[in-house]
CSV table of C-alpha atoms and ligand atoms in Angstrom, one decimal:
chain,number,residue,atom,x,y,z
H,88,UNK,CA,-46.2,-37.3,-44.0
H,89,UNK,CA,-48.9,-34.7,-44.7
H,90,UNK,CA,-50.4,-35.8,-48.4
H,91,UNK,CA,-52.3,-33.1,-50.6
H,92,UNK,CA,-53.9,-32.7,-53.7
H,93,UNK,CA,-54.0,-29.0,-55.1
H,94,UNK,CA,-54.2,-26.9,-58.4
H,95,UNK,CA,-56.4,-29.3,-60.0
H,96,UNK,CA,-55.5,-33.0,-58.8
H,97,UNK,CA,-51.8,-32.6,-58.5
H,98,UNK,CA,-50.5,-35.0,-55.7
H,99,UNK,CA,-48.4,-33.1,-53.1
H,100,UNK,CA,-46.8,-33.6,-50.1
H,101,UNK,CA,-45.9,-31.2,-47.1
H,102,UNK,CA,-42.4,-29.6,-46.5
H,103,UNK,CA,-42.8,-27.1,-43.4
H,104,UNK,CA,-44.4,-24.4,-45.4
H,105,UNK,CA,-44.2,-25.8,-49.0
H,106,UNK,CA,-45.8,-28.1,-51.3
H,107,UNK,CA,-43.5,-30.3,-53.2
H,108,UNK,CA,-45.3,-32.1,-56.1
H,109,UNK,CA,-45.4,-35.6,-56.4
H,110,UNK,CA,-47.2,-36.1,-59.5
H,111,UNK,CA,-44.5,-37.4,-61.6
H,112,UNK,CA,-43.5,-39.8,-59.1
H,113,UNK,CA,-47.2,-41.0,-58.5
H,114,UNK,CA,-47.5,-41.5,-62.1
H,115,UNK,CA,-50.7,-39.5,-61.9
H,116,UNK,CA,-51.6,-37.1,-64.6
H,117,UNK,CA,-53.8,-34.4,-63.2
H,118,UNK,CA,-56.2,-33.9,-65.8
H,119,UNK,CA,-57.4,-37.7,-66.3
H,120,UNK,CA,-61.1,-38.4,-65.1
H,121,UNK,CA,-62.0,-39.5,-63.4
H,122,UNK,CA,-59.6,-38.0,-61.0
H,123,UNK,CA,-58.2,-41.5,-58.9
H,124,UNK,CA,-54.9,-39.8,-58.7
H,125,UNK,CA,-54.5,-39.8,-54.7
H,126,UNK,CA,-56.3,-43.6,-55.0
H,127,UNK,CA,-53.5,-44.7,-56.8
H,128,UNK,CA,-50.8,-43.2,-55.0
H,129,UNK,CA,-52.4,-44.7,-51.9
H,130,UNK,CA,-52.1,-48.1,-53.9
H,131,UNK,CA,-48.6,-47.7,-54.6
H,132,UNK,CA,-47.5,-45.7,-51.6
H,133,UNK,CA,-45.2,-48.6,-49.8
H,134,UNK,CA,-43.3,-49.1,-53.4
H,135,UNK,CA,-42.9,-45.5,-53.9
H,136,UNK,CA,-42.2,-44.3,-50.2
H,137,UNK,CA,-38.4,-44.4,-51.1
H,138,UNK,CA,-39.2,-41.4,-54.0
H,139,UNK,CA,-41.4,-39.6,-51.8
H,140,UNK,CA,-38.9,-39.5,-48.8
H,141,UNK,CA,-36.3,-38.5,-51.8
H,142,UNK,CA,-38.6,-35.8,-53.0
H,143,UNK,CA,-39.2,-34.3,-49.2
H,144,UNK,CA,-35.2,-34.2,-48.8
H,145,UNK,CA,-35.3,-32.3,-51.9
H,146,UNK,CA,-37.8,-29.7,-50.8
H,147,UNK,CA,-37.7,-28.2,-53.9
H,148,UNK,CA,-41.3,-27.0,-53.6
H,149,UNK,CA,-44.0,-23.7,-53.6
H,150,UNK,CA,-45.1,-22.1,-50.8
H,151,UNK,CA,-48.5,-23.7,-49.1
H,152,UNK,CA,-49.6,-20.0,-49.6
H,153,UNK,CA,-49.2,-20.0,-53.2
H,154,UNK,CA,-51.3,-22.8,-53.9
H,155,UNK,CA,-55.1,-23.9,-53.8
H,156,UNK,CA,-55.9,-27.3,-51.3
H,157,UNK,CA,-58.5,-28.9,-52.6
H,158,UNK,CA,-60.3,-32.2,-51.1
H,159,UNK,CA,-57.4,-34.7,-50.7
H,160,UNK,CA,-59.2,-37.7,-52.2
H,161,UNK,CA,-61.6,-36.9,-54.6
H,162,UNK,CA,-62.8,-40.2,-56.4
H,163,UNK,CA,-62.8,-43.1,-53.1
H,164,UNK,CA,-64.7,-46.2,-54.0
H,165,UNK,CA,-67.0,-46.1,-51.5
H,166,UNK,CA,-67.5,-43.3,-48.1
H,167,UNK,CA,-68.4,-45.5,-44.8
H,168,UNK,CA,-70.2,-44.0,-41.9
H,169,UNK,CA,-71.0,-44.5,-38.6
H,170,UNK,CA,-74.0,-43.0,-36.7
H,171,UNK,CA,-74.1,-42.1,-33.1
H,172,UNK,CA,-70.8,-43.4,-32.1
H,173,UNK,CA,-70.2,-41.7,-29.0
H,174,UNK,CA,-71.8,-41.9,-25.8
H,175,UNK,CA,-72.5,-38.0,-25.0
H,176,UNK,CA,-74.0,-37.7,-28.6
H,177,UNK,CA,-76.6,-40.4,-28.0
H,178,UNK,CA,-77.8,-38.5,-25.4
H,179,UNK,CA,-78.3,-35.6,-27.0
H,180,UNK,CA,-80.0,-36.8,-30.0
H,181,UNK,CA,-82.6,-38.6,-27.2
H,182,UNK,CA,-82.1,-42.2,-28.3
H,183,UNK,CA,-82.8,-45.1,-26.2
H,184,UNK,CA,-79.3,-46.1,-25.0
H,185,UNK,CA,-79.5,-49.1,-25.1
H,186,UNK,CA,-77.2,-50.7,-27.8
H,187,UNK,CA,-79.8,-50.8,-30.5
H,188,UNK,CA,-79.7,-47.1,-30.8
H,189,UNK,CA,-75.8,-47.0,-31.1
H,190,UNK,CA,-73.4,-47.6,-33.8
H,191,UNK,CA,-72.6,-51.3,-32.0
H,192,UNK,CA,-76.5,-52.3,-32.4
H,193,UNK,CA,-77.0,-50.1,-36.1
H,194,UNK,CA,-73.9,-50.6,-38.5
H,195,UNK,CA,-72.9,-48.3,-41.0
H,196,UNK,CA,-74.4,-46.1,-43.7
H,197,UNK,CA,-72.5,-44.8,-47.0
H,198,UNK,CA,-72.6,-41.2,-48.3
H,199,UNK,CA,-72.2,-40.2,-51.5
H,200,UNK,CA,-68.6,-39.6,-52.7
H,201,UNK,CA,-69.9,-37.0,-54.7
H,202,UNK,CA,-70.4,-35.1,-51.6
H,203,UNK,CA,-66.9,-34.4,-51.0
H,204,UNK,CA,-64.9,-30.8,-51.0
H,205,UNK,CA,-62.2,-29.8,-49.7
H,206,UNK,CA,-60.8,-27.3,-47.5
H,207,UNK,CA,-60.8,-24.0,-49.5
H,208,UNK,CA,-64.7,-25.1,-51.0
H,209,UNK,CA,-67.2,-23.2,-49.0
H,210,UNK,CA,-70.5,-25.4,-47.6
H,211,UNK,CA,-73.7,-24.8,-49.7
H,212,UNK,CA,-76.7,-24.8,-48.0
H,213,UNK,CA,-79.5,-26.6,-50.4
H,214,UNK,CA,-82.8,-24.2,-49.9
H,215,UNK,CA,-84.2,-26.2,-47.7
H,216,UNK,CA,-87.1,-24.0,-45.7
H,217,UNK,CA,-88.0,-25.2,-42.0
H,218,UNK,CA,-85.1,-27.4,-41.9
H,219,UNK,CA,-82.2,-27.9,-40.1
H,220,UNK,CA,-78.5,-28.3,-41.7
H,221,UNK,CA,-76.2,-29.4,-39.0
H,222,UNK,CA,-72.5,-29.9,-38.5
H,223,UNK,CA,-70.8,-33.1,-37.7
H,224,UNK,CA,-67.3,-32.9,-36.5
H,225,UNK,CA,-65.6,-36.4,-37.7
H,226,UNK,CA,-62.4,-38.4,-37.4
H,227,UNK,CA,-62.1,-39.5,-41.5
H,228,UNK,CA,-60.0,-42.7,-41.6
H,229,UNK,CA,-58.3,-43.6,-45.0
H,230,UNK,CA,-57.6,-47.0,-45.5
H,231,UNK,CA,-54.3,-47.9,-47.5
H,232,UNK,CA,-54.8,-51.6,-48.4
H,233,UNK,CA,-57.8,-53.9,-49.9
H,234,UNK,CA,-59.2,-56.3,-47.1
H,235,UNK,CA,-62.4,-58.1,-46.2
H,236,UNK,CA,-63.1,-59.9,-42.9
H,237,UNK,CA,-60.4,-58.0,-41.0
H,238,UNK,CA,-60.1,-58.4,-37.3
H,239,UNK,CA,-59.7,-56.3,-34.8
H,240,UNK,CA,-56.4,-57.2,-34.4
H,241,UNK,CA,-55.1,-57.0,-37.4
H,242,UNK,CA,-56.9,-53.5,-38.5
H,243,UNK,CA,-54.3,-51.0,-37.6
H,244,UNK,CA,-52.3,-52.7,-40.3
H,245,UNK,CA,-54.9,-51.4,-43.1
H,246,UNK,CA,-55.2,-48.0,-42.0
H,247,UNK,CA,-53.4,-45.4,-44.8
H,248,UNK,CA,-54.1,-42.1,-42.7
H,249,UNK,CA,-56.5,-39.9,-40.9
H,250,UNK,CA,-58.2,-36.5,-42.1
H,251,UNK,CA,-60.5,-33.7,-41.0
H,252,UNK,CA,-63.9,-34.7,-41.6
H,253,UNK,CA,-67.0,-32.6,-41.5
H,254,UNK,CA,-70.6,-35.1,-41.8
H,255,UNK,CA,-73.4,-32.6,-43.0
H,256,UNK,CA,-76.5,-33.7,-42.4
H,257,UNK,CA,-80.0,-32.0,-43.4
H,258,UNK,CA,-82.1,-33.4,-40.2
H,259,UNK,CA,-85.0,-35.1,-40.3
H,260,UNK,CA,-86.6,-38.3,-41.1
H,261,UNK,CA,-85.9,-39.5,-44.8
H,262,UNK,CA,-83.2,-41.9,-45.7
H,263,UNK,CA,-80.3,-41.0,-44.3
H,264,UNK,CA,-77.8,-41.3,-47.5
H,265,UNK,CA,-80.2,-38.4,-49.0
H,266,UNK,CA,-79.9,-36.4,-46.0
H,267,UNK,CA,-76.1,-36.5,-46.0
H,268,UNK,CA,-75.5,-36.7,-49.7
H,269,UNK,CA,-75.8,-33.0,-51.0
H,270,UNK,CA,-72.0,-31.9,-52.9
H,271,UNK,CA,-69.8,-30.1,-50.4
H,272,UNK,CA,-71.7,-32.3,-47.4
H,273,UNK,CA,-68.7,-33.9,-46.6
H,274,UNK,CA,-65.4,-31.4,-46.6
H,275,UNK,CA,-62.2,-33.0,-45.8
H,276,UNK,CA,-58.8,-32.0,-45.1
H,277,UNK,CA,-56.4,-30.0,-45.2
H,278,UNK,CA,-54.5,-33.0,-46.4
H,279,UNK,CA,-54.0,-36.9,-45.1
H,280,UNK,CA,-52.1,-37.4,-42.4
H,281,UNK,CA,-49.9,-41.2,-42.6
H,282,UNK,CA,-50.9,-43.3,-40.2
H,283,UNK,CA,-47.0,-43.7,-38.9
H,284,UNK,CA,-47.7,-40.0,-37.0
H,285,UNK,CA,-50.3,-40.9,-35.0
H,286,UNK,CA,-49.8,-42.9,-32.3
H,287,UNK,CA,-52.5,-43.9,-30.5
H,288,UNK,CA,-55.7,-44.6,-32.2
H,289,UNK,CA,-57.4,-43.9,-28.9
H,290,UNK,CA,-56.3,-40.8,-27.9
H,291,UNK,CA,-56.8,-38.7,-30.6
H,292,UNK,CA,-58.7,-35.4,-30.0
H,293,UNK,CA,-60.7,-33.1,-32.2
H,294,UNK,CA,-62.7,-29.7,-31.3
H,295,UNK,CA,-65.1,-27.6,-34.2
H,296,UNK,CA,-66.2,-24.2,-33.7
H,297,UNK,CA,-68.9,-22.2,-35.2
H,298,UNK,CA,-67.9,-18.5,-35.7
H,299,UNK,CA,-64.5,-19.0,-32.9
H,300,UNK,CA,-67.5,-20.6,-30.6
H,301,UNK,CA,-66.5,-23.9,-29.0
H,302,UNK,CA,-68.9,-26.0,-30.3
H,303,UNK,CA,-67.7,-30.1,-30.2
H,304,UNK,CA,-64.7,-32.1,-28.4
H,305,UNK,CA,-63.9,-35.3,-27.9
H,306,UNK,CA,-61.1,-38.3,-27.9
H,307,UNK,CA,-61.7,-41.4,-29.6
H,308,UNK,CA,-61.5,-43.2,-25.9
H,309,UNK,CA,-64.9,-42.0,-25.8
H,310,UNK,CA,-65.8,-44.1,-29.0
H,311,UNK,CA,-68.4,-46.9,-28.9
H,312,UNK,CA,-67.3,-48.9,-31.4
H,313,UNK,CA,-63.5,-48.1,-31.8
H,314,UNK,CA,-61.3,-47.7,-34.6
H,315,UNK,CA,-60.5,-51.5,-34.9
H,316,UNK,CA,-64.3,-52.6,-34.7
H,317,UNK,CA,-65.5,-49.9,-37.5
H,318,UNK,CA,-63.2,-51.4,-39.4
H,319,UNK,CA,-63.6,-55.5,-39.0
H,320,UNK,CA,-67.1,-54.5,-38.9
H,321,UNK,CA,-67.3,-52.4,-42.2
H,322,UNK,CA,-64.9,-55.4,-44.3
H,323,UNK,CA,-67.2,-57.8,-42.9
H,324,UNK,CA,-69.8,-56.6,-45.3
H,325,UNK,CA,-67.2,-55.0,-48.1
H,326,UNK,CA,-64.0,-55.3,-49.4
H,327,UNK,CA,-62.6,-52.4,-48.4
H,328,UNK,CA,-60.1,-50.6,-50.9
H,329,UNK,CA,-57.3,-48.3,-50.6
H,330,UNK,CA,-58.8,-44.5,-50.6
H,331,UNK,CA,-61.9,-45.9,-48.7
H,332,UNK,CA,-63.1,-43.1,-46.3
H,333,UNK,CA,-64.2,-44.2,-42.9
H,334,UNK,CA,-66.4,-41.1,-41.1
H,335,UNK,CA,-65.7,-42.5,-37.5
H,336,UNK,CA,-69.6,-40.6,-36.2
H,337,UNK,CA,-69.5,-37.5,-34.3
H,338,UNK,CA,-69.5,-36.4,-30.5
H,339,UNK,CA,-72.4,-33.9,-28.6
H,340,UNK,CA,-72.6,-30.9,-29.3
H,341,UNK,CA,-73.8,-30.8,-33.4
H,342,UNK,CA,-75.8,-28.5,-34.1
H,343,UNK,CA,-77.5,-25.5,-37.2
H,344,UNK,CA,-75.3,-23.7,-39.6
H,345,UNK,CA,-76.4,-20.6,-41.4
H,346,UNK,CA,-74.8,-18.9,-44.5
H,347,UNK,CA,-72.1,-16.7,-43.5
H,348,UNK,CA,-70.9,-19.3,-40.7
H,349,UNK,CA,-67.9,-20.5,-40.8
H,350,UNK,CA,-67.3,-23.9,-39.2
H,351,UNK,CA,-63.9,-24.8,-37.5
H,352,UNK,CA,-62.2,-28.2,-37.2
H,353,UNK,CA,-59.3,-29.1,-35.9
H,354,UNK,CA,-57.0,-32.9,-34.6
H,355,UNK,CA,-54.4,-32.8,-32.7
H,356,UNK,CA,-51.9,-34.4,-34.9
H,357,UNK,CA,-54.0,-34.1,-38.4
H,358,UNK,CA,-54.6,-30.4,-38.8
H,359,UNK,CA,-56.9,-27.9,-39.1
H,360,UNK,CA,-59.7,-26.6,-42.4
H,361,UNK,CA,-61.4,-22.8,-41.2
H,362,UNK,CA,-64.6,-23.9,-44.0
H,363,UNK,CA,-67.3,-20.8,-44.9
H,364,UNK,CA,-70.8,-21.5,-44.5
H,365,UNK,CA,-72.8,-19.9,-48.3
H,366,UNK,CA,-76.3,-20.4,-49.1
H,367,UNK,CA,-76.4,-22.7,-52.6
H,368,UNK,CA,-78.7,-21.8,-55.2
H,369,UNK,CA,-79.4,-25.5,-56.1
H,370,UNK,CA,-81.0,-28.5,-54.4
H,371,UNK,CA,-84.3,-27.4,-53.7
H,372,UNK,CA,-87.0,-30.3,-54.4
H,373,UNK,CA,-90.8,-31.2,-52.8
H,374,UNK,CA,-89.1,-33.7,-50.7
H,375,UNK,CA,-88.4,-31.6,-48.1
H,376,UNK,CA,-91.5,-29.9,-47.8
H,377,UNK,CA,-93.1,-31.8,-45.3
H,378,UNK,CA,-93.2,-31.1,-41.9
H,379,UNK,CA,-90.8,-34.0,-40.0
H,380,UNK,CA,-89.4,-34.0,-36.1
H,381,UNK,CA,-85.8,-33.3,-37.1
H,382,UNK,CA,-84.8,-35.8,-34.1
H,383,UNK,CA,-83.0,-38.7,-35.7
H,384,UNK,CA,-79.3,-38.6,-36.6
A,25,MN,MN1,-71.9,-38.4,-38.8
């Protein structure tokens, strides 16, 4: 199933080429704050799997064109991220590789949830002179059920779904979580794929262009820490919770936007956003004035 949220927090899910609205089923009024709407569904989605599957027999829904996508999970308890996860990236970004430099030696970061759009919210550039603002084309994992010390083997069983994810990052030296953390740094979409449609967490393939320019492609076999051992990794430090977003780290191949880009991702299987590059009036600050090598990830 294909899960959305659209016209202000309604819960949707995918027909062919409509949207049928779940809300009422979800129990989720779209105008509560803060908006956990698609968290609770998520909590509840195994109870109320027999309504949805009703609802999407029904089709009695609008036309994808008549309504507005917006980010699928707004409100997540926490946004978990993995640096240089894949071989050819690591190389790029000239880091010793040796396993200290990679995701396996560093862990994770977080970014801040607030930093999520969706797929109809253009990117805002903060006026940032003399630096950098590059793309990072992402496998988002949404986990479905609460856990801590998972293992590997039993990991599969907490995954909820898979999205588009795009990890925009200001380069440079300062902590990382500020670099990453700017609103619309972390589009996702179009909508959350169940995991029940993908089959096989290591062959799943994803490509981002830059103005129809191939820019990024890769398979999660080329992951160094896999999908299992992000996530026993991640719940051995926290509980994760159902809506938790997993950015799975990026291949070669990032690189600058400008305004007036516009940045395309796409997984086989999950979908595709087309997201417009604007320049944003706010998020200018003295920080960012000084000189750094824009080298580190
Ligand atoms: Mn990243």
């Amino acid at each position: 199933m294909k899960l959305v949220t659209f016209d202000g927090n309604k819960i949707g899910v995918i027909a062919g080429d409509q949207v049928v609205d779940l809300s009422q089923i979800a129990g989720v009024d779209p105008a509560q704050w803060p908006p956990v709407g698609m968290v609770q569904f998520i909590n509840r989605f195994e109870d109320l799997r027999p309504q949805v599957e009703a609802a999407l027999q029904a089709g009695q829904g609008q036309p994808l064109t008549a309504v507005r996508l917006e980010a699928p999970l707004r409100w997540p308890n926490k946004i978990i991220a993995f640096p240089a996860n894949y071989h050819d990236h690591i190389s790029e970004m000239k880091e010793n590789v040796v396993s200290k430099a990679t995701a396996k030696g560093q862990g994770f970061f977080l970014k801040a949830n607030s930093s999520l759009s969706g797929p109809r919210d253009p990117i805002l550039l903060p006026p940032v002179a003399g630096r950098e603002i590059h793309h990072e084309c992402e496998l988002g994992i949404i986990i479905g059920r609460r856990g801590r010390g998972i293992a590997d083997a039993d990991a599969s069983s907490v995954i909820f779904g898979f999205t588009c994810l795009l990890d925009m990052v200001i380069r440079g030296q300062e902590e990382r979580v500020m670099r990453k953390s700017y609103d619309s740094f972390c589009p996702i979409g179009p909508w959350i794929v169940t995991a029940d449609e993908i089959a096989d967490l290591t062959q799943i393939t994803m490509r981002l262009w830059v103005n129809g320019e191939l820019r990024q492609s890769a398979s999660t076999r080329d992951l160094i820490v896999d999908i299992p051992s992000m996530i026993s990794m991640s719940s051995a430090v926290c509980t994760l919770e159902p809506g938790d977003i997993i950015a799975t780290g990026t291949p070669a191949g990032v690189g600058p936007v400008q305004a007036g880009d516009t940045l395309s991702i796409e997984i086989d299987g999950i979908g595709r956003m087309d997201l417009q590059v604007e320049a944003g009036t706010q998020g200018a600050h003295s920080v960012w004035s000084a000189p750094k090598i824009a080298t580190r990830a």
